[in-house]
Coordinates of C-alpha atoms in Angstrom, one line a residue:
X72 CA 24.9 60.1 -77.7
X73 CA 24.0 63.6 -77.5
X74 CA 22.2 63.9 -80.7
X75 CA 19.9 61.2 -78.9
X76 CA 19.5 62.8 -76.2
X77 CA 18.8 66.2 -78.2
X78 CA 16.5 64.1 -80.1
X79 CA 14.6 62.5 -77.1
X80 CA 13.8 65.8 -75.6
X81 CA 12.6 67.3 -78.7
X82 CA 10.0 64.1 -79.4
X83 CA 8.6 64.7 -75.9
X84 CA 8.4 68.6 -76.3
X85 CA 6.3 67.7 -79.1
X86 CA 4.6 64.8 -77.4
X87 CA 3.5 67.4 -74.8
X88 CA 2.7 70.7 -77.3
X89 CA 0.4 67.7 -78.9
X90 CA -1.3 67.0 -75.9
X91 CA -2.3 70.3 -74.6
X92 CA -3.4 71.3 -78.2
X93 CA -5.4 68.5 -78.2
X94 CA -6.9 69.4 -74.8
X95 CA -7.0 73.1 -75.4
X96 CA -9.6 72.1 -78.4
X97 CA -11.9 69.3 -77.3
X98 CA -12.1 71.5 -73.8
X99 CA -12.2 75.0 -75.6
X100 CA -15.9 75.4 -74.4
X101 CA -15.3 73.9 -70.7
X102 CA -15.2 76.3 -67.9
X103 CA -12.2 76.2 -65.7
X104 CA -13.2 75.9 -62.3
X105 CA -12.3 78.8 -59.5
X106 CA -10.1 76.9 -56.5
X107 CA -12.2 75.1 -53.9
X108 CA -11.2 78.0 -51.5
X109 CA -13.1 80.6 -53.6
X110 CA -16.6 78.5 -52.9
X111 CA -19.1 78.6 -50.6
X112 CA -18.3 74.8 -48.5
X113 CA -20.6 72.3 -48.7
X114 CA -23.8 73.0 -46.6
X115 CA -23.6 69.6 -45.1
X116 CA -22.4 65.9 -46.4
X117 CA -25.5 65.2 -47.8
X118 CA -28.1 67.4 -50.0
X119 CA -31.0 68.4 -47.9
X120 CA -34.7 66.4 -47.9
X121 CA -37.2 68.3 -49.4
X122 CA -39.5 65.6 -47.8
X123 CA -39.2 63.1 -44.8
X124 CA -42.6 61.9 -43.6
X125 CA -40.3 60.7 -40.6
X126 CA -40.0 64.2 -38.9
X127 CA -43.7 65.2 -39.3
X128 CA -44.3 64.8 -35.7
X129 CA -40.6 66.2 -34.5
X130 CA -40.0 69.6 -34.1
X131 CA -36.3 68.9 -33.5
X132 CA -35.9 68.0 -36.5
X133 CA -37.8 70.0 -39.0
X134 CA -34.9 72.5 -39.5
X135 CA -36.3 74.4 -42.2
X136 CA -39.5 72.1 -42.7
X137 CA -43.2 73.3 -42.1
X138 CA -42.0 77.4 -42.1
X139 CA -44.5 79.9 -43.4
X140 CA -44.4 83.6 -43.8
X141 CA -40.8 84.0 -42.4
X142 CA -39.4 87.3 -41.0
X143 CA -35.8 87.6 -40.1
X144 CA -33.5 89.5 -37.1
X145 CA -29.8 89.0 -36.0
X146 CA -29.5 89.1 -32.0
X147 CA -25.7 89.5 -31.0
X148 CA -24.2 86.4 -33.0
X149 CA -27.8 83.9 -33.5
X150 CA -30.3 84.7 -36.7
X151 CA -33.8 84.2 -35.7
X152 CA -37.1 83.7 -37.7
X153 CA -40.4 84.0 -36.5
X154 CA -43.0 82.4 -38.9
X155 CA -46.6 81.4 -38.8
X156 CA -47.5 78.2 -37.6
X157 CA -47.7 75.6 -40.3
X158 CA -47.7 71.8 -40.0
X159 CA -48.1 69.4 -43.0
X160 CA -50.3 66.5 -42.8
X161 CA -51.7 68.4 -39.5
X162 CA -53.4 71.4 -38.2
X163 CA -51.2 74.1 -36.7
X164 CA -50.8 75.4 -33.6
X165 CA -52.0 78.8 -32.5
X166 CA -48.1 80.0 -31.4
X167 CA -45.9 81.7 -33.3
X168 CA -42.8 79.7 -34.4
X169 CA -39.3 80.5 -33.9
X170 CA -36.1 79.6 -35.1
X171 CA -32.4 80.4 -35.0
X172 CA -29.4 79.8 -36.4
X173 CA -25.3 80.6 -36.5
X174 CA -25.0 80.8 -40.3
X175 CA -28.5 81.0 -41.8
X176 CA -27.7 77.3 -43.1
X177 CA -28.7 75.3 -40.3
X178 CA -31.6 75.9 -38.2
X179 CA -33.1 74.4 -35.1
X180 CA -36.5 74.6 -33.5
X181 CA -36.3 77.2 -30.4
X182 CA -40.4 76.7 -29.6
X183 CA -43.0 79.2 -29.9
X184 CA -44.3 82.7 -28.5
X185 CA -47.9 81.9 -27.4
X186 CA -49.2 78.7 -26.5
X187 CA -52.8 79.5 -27.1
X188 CA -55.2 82.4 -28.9
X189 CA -55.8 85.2 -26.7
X190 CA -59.7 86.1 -25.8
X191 CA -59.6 89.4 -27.7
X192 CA -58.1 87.6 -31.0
X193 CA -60.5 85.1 -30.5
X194 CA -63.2 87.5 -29.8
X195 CA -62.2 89.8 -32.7
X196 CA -62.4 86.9 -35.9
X197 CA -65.5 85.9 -34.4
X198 CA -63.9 82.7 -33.1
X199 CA -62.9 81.7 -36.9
X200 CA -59.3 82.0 -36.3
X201 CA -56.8 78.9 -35.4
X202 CA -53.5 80.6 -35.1
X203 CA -51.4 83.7 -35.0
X204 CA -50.2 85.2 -38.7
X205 CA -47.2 86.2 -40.4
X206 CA -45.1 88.4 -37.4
X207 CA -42.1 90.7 -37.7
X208 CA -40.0 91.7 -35.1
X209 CA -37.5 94.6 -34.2
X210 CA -35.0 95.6 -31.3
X211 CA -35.4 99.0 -30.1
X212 CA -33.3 99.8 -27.1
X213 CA -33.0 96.6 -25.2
X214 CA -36.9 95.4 -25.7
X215 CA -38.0 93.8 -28.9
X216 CA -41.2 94.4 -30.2
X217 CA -43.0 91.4 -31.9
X218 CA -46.0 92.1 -33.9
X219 CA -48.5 89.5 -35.5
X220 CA -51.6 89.0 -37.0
X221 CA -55.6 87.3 -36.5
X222 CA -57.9 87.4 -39.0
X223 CA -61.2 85.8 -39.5
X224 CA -60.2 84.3 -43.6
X225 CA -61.6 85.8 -46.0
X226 CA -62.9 89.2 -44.4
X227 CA -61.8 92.5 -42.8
X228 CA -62.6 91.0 -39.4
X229 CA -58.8 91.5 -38.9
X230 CA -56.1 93.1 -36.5
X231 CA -52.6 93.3 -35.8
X232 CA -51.3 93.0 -31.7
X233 CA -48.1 93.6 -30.3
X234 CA -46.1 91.5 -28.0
X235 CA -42.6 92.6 -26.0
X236 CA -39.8 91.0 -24.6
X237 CA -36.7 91.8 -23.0
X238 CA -35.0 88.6 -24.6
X239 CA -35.8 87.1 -28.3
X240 CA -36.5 83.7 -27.1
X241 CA -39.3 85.4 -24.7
X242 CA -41.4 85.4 -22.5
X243 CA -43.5 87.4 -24.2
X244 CA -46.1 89.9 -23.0
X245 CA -49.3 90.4 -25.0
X246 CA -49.8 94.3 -25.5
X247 CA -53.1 94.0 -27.4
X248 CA -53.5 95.6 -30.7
X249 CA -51.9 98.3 -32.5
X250 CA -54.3 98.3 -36.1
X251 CA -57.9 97.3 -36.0
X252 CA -60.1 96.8 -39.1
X253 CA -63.7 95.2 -39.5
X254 CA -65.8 94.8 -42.5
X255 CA -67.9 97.6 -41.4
X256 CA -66.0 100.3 -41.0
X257 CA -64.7 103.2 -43.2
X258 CA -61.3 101.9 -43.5
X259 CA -60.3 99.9 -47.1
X260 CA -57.1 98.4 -45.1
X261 CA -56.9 94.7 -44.3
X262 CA -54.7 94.9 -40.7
X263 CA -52.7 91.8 -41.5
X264 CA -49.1 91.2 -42.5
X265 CA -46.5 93.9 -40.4
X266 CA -43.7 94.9 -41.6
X267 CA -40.9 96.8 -39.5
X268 CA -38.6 99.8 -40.8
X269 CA -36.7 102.7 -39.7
X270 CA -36.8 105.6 -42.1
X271 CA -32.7 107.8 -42.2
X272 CA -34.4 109.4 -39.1
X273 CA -34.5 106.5 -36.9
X274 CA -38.2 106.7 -37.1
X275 CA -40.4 103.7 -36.9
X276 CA -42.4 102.5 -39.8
X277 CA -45.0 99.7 -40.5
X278 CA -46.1 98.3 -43.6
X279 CA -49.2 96.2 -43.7
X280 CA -51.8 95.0 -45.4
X281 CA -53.4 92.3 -48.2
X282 CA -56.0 91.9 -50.9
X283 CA -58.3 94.9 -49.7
X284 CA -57.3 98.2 -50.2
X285 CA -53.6 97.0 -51.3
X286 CA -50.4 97.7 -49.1
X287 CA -50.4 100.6 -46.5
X288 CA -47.7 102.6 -44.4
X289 CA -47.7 104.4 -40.8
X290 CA -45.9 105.4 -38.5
X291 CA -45.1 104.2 -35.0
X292 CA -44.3 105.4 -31.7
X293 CA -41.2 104.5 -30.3
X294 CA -41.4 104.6 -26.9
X295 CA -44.8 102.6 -26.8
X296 CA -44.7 100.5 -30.0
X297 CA -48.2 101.7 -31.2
X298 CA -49.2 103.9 -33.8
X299 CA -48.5 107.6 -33.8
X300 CA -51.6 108.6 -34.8
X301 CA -54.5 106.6 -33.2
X302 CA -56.8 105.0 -36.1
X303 CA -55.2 106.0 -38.9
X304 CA -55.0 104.2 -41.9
X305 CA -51.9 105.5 -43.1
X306 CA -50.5 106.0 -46.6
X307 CA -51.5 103.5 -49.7
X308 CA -48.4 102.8 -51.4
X309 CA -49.5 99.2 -53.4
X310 CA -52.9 97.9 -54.8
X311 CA -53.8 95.9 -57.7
X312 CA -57.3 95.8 -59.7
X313 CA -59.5 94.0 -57.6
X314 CA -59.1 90.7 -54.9
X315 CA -59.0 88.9 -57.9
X316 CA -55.1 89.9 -58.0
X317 CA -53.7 88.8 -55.5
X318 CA -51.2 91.2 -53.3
X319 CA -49.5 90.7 -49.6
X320 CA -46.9 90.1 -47.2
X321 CA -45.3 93.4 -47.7
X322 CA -41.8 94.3 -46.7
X323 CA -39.1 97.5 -47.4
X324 CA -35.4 98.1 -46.9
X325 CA -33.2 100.5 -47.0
X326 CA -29.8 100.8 -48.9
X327 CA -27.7 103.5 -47.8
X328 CA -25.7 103.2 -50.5
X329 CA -28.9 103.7 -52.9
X330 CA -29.9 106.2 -50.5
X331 CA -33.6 105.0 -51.8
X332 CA -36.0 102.1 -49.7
X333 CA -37.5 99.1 -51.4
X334 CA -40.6 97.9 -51.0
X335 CA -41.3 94.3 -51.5
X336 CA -44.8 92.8 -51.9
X337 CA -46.0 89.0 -52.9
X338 CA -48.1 88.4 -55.7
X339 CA -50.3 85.3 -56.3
X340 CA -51.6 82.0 -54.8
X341 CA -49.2 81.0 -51.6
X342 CA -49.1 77.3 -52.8
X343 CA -48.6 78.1 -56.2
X344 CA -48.0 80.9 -58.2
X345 CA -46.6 83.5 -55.0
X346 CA -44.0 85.3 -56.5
X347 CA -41.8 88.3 -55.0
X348 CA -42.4 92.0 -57.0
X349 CA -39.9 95.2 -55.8
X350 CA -40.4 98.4 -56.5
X351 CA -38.2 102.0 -54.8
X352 CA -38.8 105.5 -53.7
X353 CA -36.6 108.1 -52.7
X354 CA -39.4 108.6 -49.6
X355 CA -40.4 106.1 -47.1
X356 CA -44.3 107.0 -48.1
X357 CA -43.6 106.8 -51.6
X358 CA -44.5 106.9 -54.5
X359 CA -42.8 103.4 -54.8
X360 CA -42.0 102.8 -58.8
X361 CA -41.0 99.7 -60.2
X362 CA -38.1 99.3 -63.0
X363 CA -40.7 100.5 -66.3
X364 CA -41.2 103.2 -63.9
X365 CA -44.7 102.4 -62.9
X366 CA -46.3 103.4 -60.1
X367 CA -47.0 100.7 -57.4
X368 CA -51.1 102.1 -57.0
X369 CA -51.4 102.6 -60.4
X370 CA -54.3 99.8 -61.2
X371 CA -55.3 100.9 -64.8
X372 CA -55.5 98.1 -67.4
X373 CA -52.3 99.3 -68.7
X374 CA -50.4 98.6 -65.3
X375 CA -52.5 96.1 -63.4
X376 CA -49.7 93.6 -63.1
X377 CA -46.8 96.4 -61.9
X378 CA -43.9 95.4 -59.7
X379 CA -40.3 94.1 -60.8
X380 CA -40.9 90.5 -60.4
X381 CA -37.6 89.0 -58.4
X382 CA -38.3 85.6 -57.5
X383 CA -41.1 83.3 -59.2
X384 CA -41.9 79.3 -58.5
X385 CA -39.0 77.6 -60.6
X386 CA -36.8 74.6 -61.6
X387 CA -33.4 74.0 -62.9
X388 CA -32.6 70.4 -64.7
X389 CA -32.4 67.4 -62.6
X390 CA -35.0 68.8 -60.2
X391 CA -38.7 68.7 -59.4
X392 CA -38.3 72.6 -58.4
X393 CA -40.0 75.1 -55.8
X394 CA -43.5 76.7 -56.0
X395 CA -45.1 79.3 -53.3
X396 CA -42.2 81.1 -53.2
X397 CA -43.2 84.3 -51.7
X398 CA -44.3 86.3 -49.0
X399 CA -40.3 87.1 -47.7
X400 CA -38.6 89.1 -45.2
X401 CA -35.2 90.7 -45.2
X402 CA -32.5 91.4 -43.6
X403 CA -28.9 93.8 -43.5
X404 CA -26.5 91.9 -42.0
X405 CA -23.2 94.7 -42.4
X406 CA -22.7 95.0 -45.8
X407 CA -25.0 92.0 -46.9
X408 CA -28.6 91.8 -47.5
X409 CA -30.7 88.9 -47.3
X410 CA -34.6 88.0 -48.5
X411 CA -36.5 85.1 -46.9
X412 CA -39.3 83.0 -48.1
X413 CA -41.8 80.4 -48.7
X414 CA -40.7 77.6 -50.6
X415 CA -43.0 74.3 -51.5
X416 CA -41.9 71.0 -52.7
X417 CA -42.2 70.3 -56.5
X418 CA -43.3 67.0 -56.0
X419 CA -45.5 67.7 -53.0
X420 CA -46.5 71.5 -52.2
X421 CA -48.0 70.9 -48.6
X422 CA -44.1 70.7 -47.5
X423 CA -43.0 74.4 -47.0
X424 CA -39.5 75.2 -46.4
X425 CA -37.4 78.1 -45.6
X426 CA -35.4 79.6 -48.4
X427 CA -32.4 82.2 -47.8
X428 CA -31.0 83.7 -50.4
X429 CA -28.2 86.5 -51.3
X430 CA -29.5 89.9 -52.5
X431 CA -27.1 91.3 -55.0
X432 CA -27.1 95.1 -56.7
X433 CA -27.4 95.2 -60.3
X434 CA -24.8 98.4 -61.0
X435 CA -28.3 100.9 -61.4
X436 CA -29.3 100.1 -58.0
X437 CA -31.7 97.2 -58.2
X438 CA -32.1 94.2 -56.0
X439 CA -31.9 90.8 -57.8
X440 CA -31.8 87.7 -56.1
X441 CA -29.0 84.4 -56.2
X442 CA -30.5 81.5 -58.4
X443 CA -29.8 79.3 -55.4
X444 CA -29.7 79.4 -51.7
X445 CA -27.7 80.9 -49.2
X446 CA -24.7 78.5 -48.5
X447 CA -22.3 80.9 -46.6
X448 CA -19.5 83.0 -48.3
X449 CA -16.3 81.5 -49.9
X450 CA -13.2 81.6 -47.4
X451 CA -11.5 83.6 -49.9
X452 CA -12.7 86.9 -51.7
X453 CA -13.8 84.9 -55.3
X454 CA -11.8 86.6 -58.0
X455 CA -14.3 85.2 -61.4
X456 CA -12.1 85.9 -65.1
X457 CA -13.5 85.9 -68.7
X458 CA -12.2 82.0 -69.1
X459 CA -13.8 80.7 -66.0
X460 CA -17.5 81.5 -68.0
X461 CA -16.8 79.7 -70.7
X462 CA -19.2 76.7 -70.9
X463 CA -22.7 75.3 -70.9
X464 CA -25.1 77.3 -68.2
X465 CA -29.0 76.8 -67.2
X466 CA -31.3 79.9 -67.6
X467 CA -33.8 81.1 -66.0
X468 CA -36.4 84.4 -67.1
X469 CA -39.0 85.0 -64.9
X470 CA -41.7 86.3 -67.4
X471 CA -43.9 89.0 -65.7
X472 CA -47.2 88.3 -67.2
X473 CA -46.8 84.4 -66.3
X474 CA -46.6 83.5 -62.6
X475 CA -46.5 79.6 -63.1
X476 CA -43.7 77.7 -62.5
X477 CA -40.8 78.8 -65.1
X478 CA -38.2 75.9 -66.7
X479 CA -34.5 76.0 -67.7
X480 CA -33.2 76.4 -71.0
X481 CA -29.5 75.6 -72.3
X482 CA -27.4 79.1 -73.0
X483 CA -23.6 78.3 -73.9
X484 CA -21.1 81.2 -73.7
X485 CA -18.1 80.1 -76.1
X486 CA -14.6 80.7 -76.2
X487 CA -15.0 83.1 -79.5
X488 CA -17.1 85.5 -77.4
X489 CA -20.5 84.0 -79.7
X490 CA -23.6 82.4 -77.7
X491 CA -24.8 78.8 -78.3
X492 CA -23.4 79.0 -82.0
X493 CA -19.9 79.8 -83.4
X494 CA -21.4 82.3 -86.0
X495 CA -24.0 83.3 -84.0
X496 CA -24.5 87.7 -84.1
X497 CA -24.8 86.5 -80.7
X498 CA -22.0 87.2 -78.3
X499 CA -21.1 88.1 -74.4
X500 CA -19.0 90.3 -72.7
X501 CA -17.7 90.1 -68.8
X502 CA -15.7 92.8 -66.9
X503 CA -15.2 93.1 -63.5
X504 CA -18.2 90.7 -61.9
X505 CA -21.0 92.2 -64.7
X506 CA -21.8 89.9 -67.6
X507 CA -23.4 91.4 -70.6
X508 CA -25.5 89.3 -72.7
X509 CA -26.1 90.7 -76.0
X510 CA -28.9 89.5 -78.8
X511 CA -29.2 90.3 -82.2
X512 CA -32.5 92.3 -82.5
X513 CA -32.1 94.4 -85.9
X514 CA -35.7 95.7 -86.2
X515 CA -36.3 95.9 -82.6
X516 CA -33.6 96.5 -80.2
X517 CA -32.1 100.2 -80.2
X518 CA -28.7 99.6 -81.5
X519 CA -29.5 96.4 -83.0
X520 CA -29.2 94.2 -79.6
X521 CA -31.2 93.4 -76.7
X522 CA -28.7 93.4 -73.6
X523 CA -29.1 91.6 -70.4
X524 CA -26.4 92.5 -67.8
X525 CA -26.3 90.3 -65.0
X526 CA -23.7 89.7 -61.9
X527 CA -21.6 86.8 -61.6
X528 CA -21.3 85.1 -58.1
X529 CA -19.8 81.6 -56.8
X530 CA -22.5 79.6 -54.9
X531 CA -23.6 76.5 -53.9
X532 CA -25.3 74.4 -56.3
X533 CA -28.4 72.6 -54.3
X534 CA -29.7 70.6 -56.8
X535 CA -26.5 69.0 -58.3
X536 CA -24.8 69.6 -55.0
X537 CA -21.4 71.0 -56.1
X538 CA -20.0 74.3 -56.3
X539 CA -20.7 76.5 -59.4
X540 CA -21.5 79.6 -60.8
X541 CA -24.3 81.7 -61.3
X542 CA -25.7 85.0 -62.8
X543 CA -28.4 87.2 -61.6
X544 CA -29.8 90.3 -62.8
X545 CA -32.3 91.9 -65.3
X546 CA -32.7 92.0 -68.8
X547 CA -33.5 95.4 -70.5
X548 CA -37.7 95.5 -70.5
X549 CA -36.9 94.6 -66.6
X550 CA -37.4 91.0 -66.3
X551 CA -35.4 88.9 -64.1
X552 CA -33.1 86.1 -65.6
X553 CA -30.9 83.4 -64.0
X554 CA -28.3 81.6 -64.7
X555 CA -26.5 78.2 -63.5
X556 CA -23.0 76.8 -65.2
X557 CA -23.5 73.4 -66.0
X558 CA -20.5 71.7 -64.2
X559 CA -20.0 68.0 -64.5
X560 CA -17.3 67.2 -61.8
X561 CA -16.5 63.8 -63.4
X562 CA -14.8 65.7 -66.6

């Protein structure tokens, strides 16, 4: 009896070696999957409509729908944006829209800080303008200081005002404008598109400008919220060739950590081919370089197209993608920094959307961007290992001298360390949360290999709606690349 029993249990020892052999192979290449608790949640039971002709005409309801030229602020627990007024299938109002929300996620409509065009703005674009342009807006000491833009399209016939408020959902006083420009006067500056930024000093900084001249900086006055020196133009810091390159919507942070600021600036059509270009300086006024080291005002032929392009019009498998994604704001929440931005429909660009998305630090200090949009952190800090990559993935390179919207391709990191082929000269490495990409370049690559090295996160997968992985980062000439593992949660 005991030899039977001996023999019984040695059958199903076997029976179960047999079994997970059998599993480790045909699942060698799978990716094991980080607990649930290491995820960002689901956003909401259902993925979100990139189009509903049902909420056109319902500002309740838009959430992020019908959102142009987006800056951000957090005001005690709420995150606003403030955004030029758009409408598809309809003209726009001449207000300013604003918008809040708890996690960044899900946003509701608060209303709007004008109601009409002021005589001066009207006066000023020679009655050719319909609405206020792309604000920004920043607290100092109990007031916040709004700033937007008119412009007559197309011209210098431009200027940016100032309006102030002792609460963020207003009233808001009109304090008339702080930078003037016409198409007559010795200036090169076009006064449109403020940015807001306070140097290690506390001083206040604005960043403007678009198309003519390039990208300018100057200084403000604290106390009254208008420029420190009456008329000037300030400092150029950005330009391209001619207004047949496109350049706008400018922006710069901080990162104390860095201890350097980064200027961002949109290149491109904004239905179409926007995309998002960074560049850093040790000095608020620059020079502001980009990751080849090239100077942002730099406009020979060798450099016309400079700028580290971060974010281009895209789409992953299974999706009709994004295009217009550009002219962004950002935000340091703690720790955490943010970019927002313009984001049209694949399958019908008049329906612009509000994108959030993580910024993360490649390990030389430069901002790179999550492949997909801001879904909240996981409720646990996510701990990612070596096995967890293993498996098929989407890619992403966002090629500098091409601005139209960029496909996936298939990448597979496998078991044996090799890429897409067992005997590939191909292979990967991951420590801590950097992945290392490595391609066999003999007569090229210094060291025989091109390396990309990219950062591993957990995130939200919007298009297959799931939790995932996903890499961000930069390859070695400087050009962005994402990734996406390809989960399938029926295996």
């Amino acid at each position: 009896m005991k030899k039977k029993i001996v023999l019984l249990s040695v059958i199903v020892i076997v029976l179960i070696l047999t079994i997970a052999v059998i599993y480790f192979f045909t699942n060698s290449n799978k990716s094991e999957r980080l607990p649930v608790t290491q995820f960002p949640s689901a956003p909401a039971d259902t993925p979100f409509e990139k189009i509903n002709s049902d909420i056109i005409h319902s500002e309740s309801q838009w959430t992020t729908n019908n959102t142009h030229d987006a800056e951000i602020i957090k005001v005690d627990d709420w995150y606003y944006t403030f955004s030029t007024d758009y409408k598809v299938a309809g003209a726009p109002l001449p207000g300013i829209q604003i918008r809040k929300s708890k996690d960044m996620i899900h946003w509701e409509f608060v209303g709007r800080v004008f109601e009409e065009l002021s005589e001066e703005a009207v006066a000023w674009t020679n009655g050719k303008t319909s609405t206020y342009w792309a604000p920004d807006v920043i607290e100092l000491e109990g007031t916040f200081y709004l700033y937007y833009s008119v412009s007559e399209f197309g011209t210098r016939n431009s200027f940016i005002g100032l309006a102030t408020s002792s609460s963020i959902e207003g009233p808001w006083k009109d304090q008339g404008p702080v930078i003037t420009t016409k198409n007559d006067d010795d200036k090169t500056v076009n006064a449109i598109d403020p940015g807001l930024i306070l140097d290690r000093d506390d001083n206040l900084w604005m960043v403007y400008g678009s198309y003519f001249g390039g990208i300018f900086i100057t200084e403000l006055d604290k106390s009254s919220g208008k420029q420190k020196n009456e008329g000037e133009e300030g400092t150029l810091i950005a330009q391209r060739q001619s207004n047949d390159y496109e350049i706008e919507g400018p922006a710069i942070m901080y990162n104390k950590k860095t201890d350097m600021f980064y200027l961002t600036v949109s290149y491109g059509y904004l239905e179409d081919t926007y995309n998002v270009r960074v560049a850093r300086s040790e000095d608020i006024q620059g020079p502001y370089v980009d990751y080849n080291g090239k100077n942002m005002v730099d406009i020979s032929d060798e450099s016309f197209d400079t700028g580290t392009k971060v974010l281009n019009s895209y789409t992953f498998n299974d999706d009709t993608g994004w295009l217009g994604t550009g002219h962004n704001g950002l935000l340091q929440d703690g720790e955490d920094y943010y970019l927002t931005h313009n984001a049209r429909a694949g399958e019908d660009l008049y329906w612009s959307h509000l994108h959030v998305r993580e910024i993360v630090w490649t390990n030389d200090g430069w901002p790179v961007l999550s492949p997909e949009r801001y879904a909240g952190k996981p409720k646990e800090k996510s701990t990612v290992t070596t096995e967890n990559l293993i498996g098929d993935w989407e890619k992403i390179e966002f090629i500098r001298f091409d601005d139209s919207m960029q496909t996936s391709t298939s990448l597979s990191l496998l078991k044996n360390g090799k890429i897409n082929e067992s005997d590939s000269k191909d292979y990967w490495e991951f420590e801590d949360d950097t992945l290392k990409l490595y391609w066999y370049a003999p007569d090229e690559a210094q060291g025989d290999y091109w390396i990309d090295e990219v950062k591993v996160i957990p995130q939200w997968d919007f298009e297959k709606w799931q939790p995932t992985l996903v890499f961000t980062g930069l390859k070695q000439d400087g050009t962005a690349i994402w990734g996406k593992q390809m989960i399938n949660e029926k295996e």
